[in-house]
């Protein structure tokens, strides 16, 4: 079962997931990165461009999902280097430090709280994210084109692309597409008819929505909505 709550770290979400069966839980792209705990180990989930399917690992998971664009500064790694990857935190930070952090998380009252404390300590020693990153997400999530976003924010197309690769893991067009998918899924899950969902989310028509959902999630829209929604490992 997947459960989440708002984190004390602004914009982040703390979650736990205990898959009911091997292979359960399709992770859809959302522009985010996660700090993960599983079986006593610390890992990082990079930004996805397609649905991530679990590799069969069983047992409970916990995670902190960071607001789009905020994790690279905390981890010290550009997002595009982790795109579509799950890596051990010890591959990014000194192994001895990660062992100490893992011991602290494992000794916490629960792994999710231990991860949240780790993220809060890391954020306290890191410069806050560039406000431009949140502005990019806000503009694209409102349905603005990449060109209109660049103009509105007063940045050139090349700078916007470089910034997006480093902060989100992919260019602004891909980020806009992923944000549009999540807008559409939120509408459809609330009961909005598919044709109206397509129009309100910014698709050309319902067929465009169906193609995008299948390509990014690997499932038809109706089947995807019929599954238990969860965002975890």
mmCIF file of C-alpha atoms in Angstrom:
data_model
loop_
_atom_site.group_PDB
_atom_site.id
_atom_site.type_symbol
_atom_site.label_atom_id
_atom_site.label_comp_id
_atom_site.label_asym_id
_atom_site.label_seq_id
_atom_site.Cartn_x
_atom_site.Cartn_y
_atom_site.Cartn_z
ATOM 1 C CA UNK A 1 0.000 0.000 0.000
ATOM 2 C CA UNK A 2 1.235 3.468 -0.910
ATOM 3 C CA UNK A 3 0.805 6.365 1.564
ATOM 4 C CA UNK A 4 2.174 9.891 1.349
ATOM 5 C CA UNK A 5 2.170 13.102 3.364
ATOM 6 C CA UNK A 6 3.525 16.606 2.979
ATOM 7 C CA UNK A 7 7.094 16.985 4.203
ATOM 8 C CA UNK A 8 8.479 19.604 6.535
ATOM 9 C CA UNK A 9 10.840 20.359 3.638
ATOM 10 C CA UNK A 10 8.898 22.862 1.489
ATOM 11 C CA UNK A 11 7.487 21.327 -1.671
ATOM 12 C CA UNK A 12 8.572 17.783 -0.815
ATOM 13 C CA UNK A 13 6.461 14.713 -0.082
ATOM 14 C CA UNK A 14 7.291 11.840 2.275
ATOM 15 C CA UNK A 15 5.941 8.445 1.240
ATOM 16 C CA UNK A 16 5.955 4.777 2.141
ATOM 17 C CA UNK A 17 5.066 1.832 -0.028
ATOM 18 C CA UNK A 18 4.684 -1.863 0.671
ATOM 19 C CA UNK A 19 3.923 -3.556 -2.664
ATOM 20 C CA UNK A 20 1.213 -6.171 -2.402
ATOM 21 C CA UNK A 21 2.958 -8.424 -4.917
ATOM 22 C CA UNK A 22 6.203 -8.686 -6.854
ATOM 23 C CA UNK A 23 6.246 -6.182 -9.714
ATOM 24 C CA UNK A 24 3.411 -4.048 -8.317
ATOM 25 C CA UNK A 25 3.586 -0.308 -8.603
ATOM 26 C CA UNK A 26 4.156 1.527 -11.874
ATOM 27 C CA UNK A 27 6.026 4.804 -11.274
ATOM 28 C CA UNK A 28 4.907 7.465 -13.733
ATOM 29 C CA UNK A 29 7.134 10.358 -14.827
ATOM 30 C CA UNK A 30 6.411 13.543 -12.884
ATOM 31 C CA UNK A 31 9.524 15.722 -13.122
ATOM 32 C CA UNK A 32 10.619 14.747 -9.611
ATOM 33 C CA UNK A 33 13.571 12.966 -8.024
ATOM 34 C CA UNK A 34 13.416 10.848 -4.867
ATOM 35 C CA UNK A 35 15.693 9.918 -1.994
ATOM 36 C CA UNK A 36 14.881 6.271 -1.257
ATOM 37 C CA UNK A 37 15.258 3.745 1.548
ATOM 38 C CA UNK A 38 14.914 0.010 0.922
ATOM 39 C CA UNK A 39 16.189 -2.951 2.912
ATOM 40 C CA UNK A 40 18.437 -0.694 4.996
ATOM 41 C CA UNK A 41 20.061 0.965 1.955
ATOM 42 C CA UNK A 42 19.868 4.547 0.648
ATOM 43 C CA UNK A 43 19.274 5.155 -3.039
ATOM 44 C CA UNK A 44 18.311 7.942 -5.423
ATOM 45 C CA UNK A 45 15.677 7.807 -8.138
ATOM 46 C CA UNK A 46 16.441 10.113 -11.027
ATOM 47 C CA UNK A 47 13.835 11.848 -13.184
ATOM 48 C CA UNK A 48 11.913 9.457 -15.426
ATOM 49 C CA UNK A 49 11.026 9.980 -19.074
ATOM 50 C CA UNK A 50 8.836 6.863 -19.183
ATOM 51 C CA UNK A 51 7.051 4.728 -16.609
ATOM 52 C CA UNK A 52 9.463 2.911 -14.316
ATOM 53 C CA UNK A 53 8.627 -0.717 -13.607
ATOM 54 C CA UNK A 54 9.951 -2.233 -10.351
ATOM 55 C CA UNK A 55 12.742 -4.769 -10.695
ATOM 56 C CA UNK A 56 11.146 -7.323 -8.402
ATOM 57 C CA UNK A 57 12.611 -6.124 -5.093
ATOM 58 C CA UNK A 58 10.219 -7.030 -2.289
ATOM 59 C CA UNK A 59 9.604 -5.508 1.112
ATOM 60 C CA UNK A 60 8.750 -1.967 2.242
ATOM 61 C CA UNK A 61 10.082 1.194 0.659
ATOM 62 C CA UNK A 62 10.236 4.774 1.937
ATOM 63 C CA UNK A 63 11.096 7.947 0.135
ATOM 64 C CA UNK A 64 11.238 11.711 0.009
ATOM 65 C CA UNK A 65 10.020 13.067 -3.312
ATOM 66 C CA UNK A 66 11.504 16.492 -4.005
ATOM 67 C CA UNK A 67 9.758 19.277 -5.849
ATOM 68 C CA UNK A 68 10.902 19.392 -9.505
ATOM 69 C CA UNK A 69 14.286 21.066 -9.835
ATOM 70 C CA UNK A 70 15.281 21.030 -6.159
ATOM 71 C CA UNK A 71 17.070 17.673 -5.742
ATOM 72 C CA UNK A 72 20.202 18.306 -7.879
ATOM 73 C CA UNK A 73 21.421 21.087 -5.577
ATOM 74 C CA UNK A 74 20.880 18.877 -2.515
ATOM 75 C CA UNK A 75 22.619 15.876 -4.074
ATOM 76 C CA UNK A 76 25.355 17.783 -5.888
ATOM 77 C CA UNK A 77 24.621 15.971 -9.174
ATOM 78 C CA UNK A 78 22.997 17.368 -12.342
ATOM 79 C CA UNK A 79 19.634 15.742 -12.906
ATOM 80 C CA UNK A 80 20.402 14.587 -16.443
ATOM 81 C CA UNK A 81 23.164 12.310 -15.090
ATOM 82 C CA UNK A 82 20.502 10.352 -13.197
ATOM 83 C CA UNK A 83 17.785 10.384 -15.861
ATOM 84 C CA UNK A 84 15.842 7.088 -15.908
ATOM 85 C CA UNK A 85 18.193 5.596 -13.297
ATOM 86 C CA UNK A 86 18.082 4.261 -9.729
ATOM 87 C CA UNK A 87 21.497 4.466 -8.095
ATOM 88 C CA UNK A 88 22.965 3.870 -4.653
ATOM 89 C CA UNK A 89 23.584 7.085 -2.737
ATOM 90 C CA UNK A 90 27.096 5.736 -2.104
ATOM 91 C CA UNK A 91 27.726 6.134 -5.849
ATOM 92 C CA UNK A 92 27.207 9.886 -5.450
ATOM 93 C CA UNK A 93 28.600 10.605 -1.976
ATOM 94 C CA UNK A 94 31.539 9.145 -0.008
ATOM 95 C CA UNK A 95 30.737 5.590 1.050
ATOM 96 C CA UNK A 96 31.714 6.140 4.697
ATOM 97 C CA UNK A 97 29.369 9.113 4.962
ATOM 98 C CA UNK A 98 26.514 7.165 3.386
ATOM 99 C CA UNK A 99 27.041 4.295 5.840
ATOM 100 C CA UNK A 100 26.718 6.736 8.739
ATOM 101 C CA UNK A 101 23.591 8.256 7.226
ATOM 102 C CA UNK A 102 22.058 4.846 6.579
ATOM 103 C CA UNK A 103 22.715 3.835 10.188
ATOM 104 C CA UNK A 104 20.951 6.999 11.344
ATOM 105 C CA UNK A 105 17.946 6.384 9.083
ATOM 106 C CA UNK A 106 17.745 2.746 10.168
ATOM 107 C CA UNK A 107 17.806 3.803 13.826
ATOM 108 C CA UNK A 108 14.970 6.330 13.386
ATOM 109 C CA UNK A 109 11.465 5.556 14.613
ATOM 110 C CA UNK A 110 10.637 4.757 10.987
ATOM 111 C CA UNK A 111 12.668 5.007 7.754
ATOM 112 C CA UNK A 112 10.444 7.691 6.238
ATOM 113 C CA UNK A 113 11.009 10.037 9.171
ATOM 114 C CA UNK A 114 14.719 9.255 9.108
ATOM 115 C CA UNK A 115 14.881 10.123 5.393
ATOM 116 C CA UNK A 116 12.984 13.345 5.986
ATOM 117 C CA UNK A 117 15.424 14.363 8.730
ATOM 118 C CA UNK A 118 18.332 13.589 6.389
ATOM 119 C CA UNK A 119 16.800 15.756 3.654
ATOM 120 C CA UNK A 120 16.157 18.601 6.081
ATOM 121 C CA UNK A 121 19.754 18.550 7.333
ATOM 122 C CA UNK A 122 21.073 18.499 3.777
ATOM 123 C CA UNK A 123 18.830 21.401 2.761
ATOM 124 C CA UNK A 124 19.952 23.445 5.775
ATOM 125 C CA UNK A 125 23.531 23.355 4.483
ATOM 126 C CA UNK A 126 22.673 24.027 0.837
ATOM 127 C CA UNK A 127 21.885 27.247 -0.979
ATOM 128 C CA UNK A 128 18.150 27.499 -1.762
ATOM 129 C CA UNK A 129 17.125 26.616 -5.315
ATOM 130 C CA UNK A 130 17.194 29.319 -7.977
ATOM 131 C CA UNK A 131 13.684 30.884 -8.030
ATOM 132 C CA UNK A 132 13.843 30.599 -11.819
ATOM 133 C CA UNK A 133 13.336 26.829 -11.533
ATOM 134 C CA UNK A 134 9.954 27.112 -9.843
ATOM 135 C CA UNK A 135 8.981 29.816 -12.334
ATOM 136 C CA UNK A 136 9.799 27.457 -15.201
ATOM 137 C CA UNK A 137 7.630 24.717 -13.710
ATOM 138 C CA UNK A 138 4.770 27.130 -13.016
ATOM 139 C CA UNK A 139 4.812 28.548 -16.541
ATOM 140 C CA UNK A 140 5.002 25.187 -18.295
ATOM 141 C CA UNK A 141 2.404 23.634 -16.001
ATOM 142 C CA UNK A 142 0.052 26.478 -16.905
ATOM 143 C CA UNK A 143 0.263 25.323 -20.513
ATOM 144 C CA UNK A 144 2.624 27.966 -21.862
ATOM 145 C CA UNK A 145 4.811 26.976 -24.777
ATOM 146 C CA UNK A 146 8.567 26.734 -24.335
ATOM 147 C CA UNK A 147 9.082 29.872 -26.406
ATOM 148 C CA UNK A 148 6.456 31.803 -24.413
ATOM 149 C CA UNK A 149 8.027 30.595 -21.157
ATOM 150 C CA UNK A 150 11.480 31.756 -22.238
ATOM 151 C CA UNK A 151 10.083 35.159 -23.247
ATOM 152 C CA UNK A 152 8.063 35.566 -20.052
ATOM 153 C CA UNK A 153 11.058 34.740 -17.863
ATOM 154 C CA UNK A 154 13.489 36.833 -19.883
ATOM 155 C CA UNK A 155 15.854 33.968 -20.672
ATOM 156 C CA UNK A 156 17.071 32.735 -24.014
ATOM 157 C CA UNK A 157 16.059 29.351 -25.400
ATOM 158 C CA UNK A 158 19.569 27.951 -24.941
ATOM 159 C CA UNK A 159 19.802 29.014 -21.310
ATOM 160 C CA UNK A 160 16.351 27.585 -20.638
ATOM 161 C CA UNK A 161 17.386 24.269 -22.169
ATOM 162 C CA UNK A 162 20.678 24.087 -20.214
ATOM 163 C CA UNK A 163 18.937 25.000 -16.984
ATOM 164 C CA UNK A 164 16.236 22.397 -17.574
ATOM 165 C CA UNK A 165 18.724 19.616 -18.278
ATOM 166 C CA UNK A 166 20.633 20.320 -15.083
ATOM 167 C CA UNK A 167 17.620 20.845 -12.823
ATOM 168 C CA UNK A 168 14.947 18.551 -14.264
ATOM 169 C CA UNK A 169 16.957 15.982 -16.225
ATOM 170 C CA UNK A 170 15.548 16.804 -19.646
ATOM 171 C CA UNK A 171 14.704 19.770 -21.841
ATOM 172 C CA UNK A 172 11.701 22.046 -21.302
ATOM 173 C CA UNK A 173 9.640 20.373 -24.044
ATOM 174 C CA UNK A 174 9.863 17.016 -22.290
ATOM 175 C CA UNK A 175 9.158 18.620 -18.914
ATOM 176 C CA UNK A 176 6.088 20.349 -20.361
ATOM 177 C CA UNK A 177 4.855 17.064 -21.789
ATOM 178 C CA UNK A 178 5.266 15.278 -18.454
ATOM 179 C CA UNK A 179 3.526 18.066 -16.550
ATOM 180 C CA UNK A 180 0.660 17.972 -19.074
ATOM 181 C CA UNK A 181 0.329 14.212 -18.554
ATOM 182 C CA UNK A 182 -0.020 14.687 -14.812
ATOM 183 C CA UNK A 183 -2.612 17.448 -15.286
ATOM 184 C CA UNK A 184 -4.597 15.131 -17.520
ATOM 185 C CA UNK A 185 -4.421 12.196 -15.120
ATOM 186 C CA UNK A 186 -5.580 14.369 -12.229
ATOM 187 C CA UNK A 187 -8.590 15.498 -14.274
ATOM 188 C CA UNK A 188 -9.450 12.007 -15.506
ATOM 189 C CA UNK A 189 -9.129 10.516 -12.017
ATOM 190 C CA UNK A 190 -11.573 13.126 -10.722
ATOM 191 C CA UNK A 191 -14.187 11.904 -13.206
ATOM 192 C CA UNK A 192 -13.795 14.444 -16.023
ATOM 193 C CA UNK A 193 -14.687 12.788 -19.372
ATOM 194 C CA UNK A 194 -11.687 11.945 -21.525
ATOM 195 C CA UNK A 195 -12.571 14.403 -24.320
ATOM 196 C CA UNK A 196 -12.940 17.253 -21.833
ATOM 197 C CA UNK A 197 -9.770 16.133 -20.036
ATOM 198 C CA UNK A 198 -7.842 16.375 -23.310
ATOM 199 C CA UNK A 199 -9.103 19.890 -24.006
ATOM 200 C CA UNK A 200 -8.524 21.200 -20.496
ATOM 201 C CA UNK A 201 -5.054 19.654 -20.159
ATOM 202 C CA UNK A 202 -3.854 21.146 -23.461
ATOM 203 C CA UNK A 203 -3.999 18.240 -25.918
ATOM 204 C CA UNK A 204 -5.107 18.673 -29.528
ATOM 205 C CA UNK A 205 -7.843 16.087 -29.064
ATOM 206 C CA UNK A 206 -8.700 12.872 -27.218
ATOM 207 C CA UNK A 207 -6.618 10.765 -29.611
ATOM 208 C CA UNK A 208 -3.571 12.919 -28.823
ATOM 209 C CA UNK A 209 -4.189 12.363 -25.112
ATOM 210 C CA UNK A 210 -4.494 8.607 -25.629
ATOM 211 C CA UNK A 211 -1.232 8.410 -27.596
ATOM 212 C CA UNK A 212 0.686 10.427 -25.030
ATOM 213 C CA UNK A 213 -0.616 8.422 -22.080
ATOM 214 C CA UNK A 214 0.276 5.127 -23.745
ATOM 215 C CA UNK A 215 3.756 6.324 -24.723
ATOM 216 C CA UNK A 216 4.651 7.779 -21.315
ATOM 217 C CA UNK A 217 2.930 5.236 -19.073
ATOM 218 C CA UNK A 218 3.006 2.096 -21.201
ATOM 219 C CA UNK A 219 -0.744 1.549 -20.710
ATOM 220 C CA UNK A 220 -4.000 2.750 -22.299
ATOM 221 C CA UNK A 221 -5.645 5.531 -20.306
ATOM 222 C CA UNK A 222 -8.611 3.420 -19.192
ATOM 223 C CA UNK A 223 -6.391 0.601 -17.936
ATOM 224 C CA UNK A 224 -4.041 3.028 -16.208
ATOM 225 C CA UNK A 225 -6.919 4.652 -14.332
ATOM 226 C CA UNK A 226 -8.251 1.242 -13.360
ATOM 227 C CA UNK A 227 -5.080 0.421 -11.467
ATOM 228 C CA UNK A 228 -4.388 1.583 -7.926
ATOM 229 C CA UNK A 229 -2.592 4.895 -8.245
ATOM 230 C CA UNK A 230 0.756 4.990 -6.519
ATOM 231 C CA UNK A 231 4.076 6.712 -6.865
ATOM 232 C CA UNK A 232 6.676 4.577 -5.164
ATOM 233 C CA UNK A 233 9.196 1.846 -5.792
#
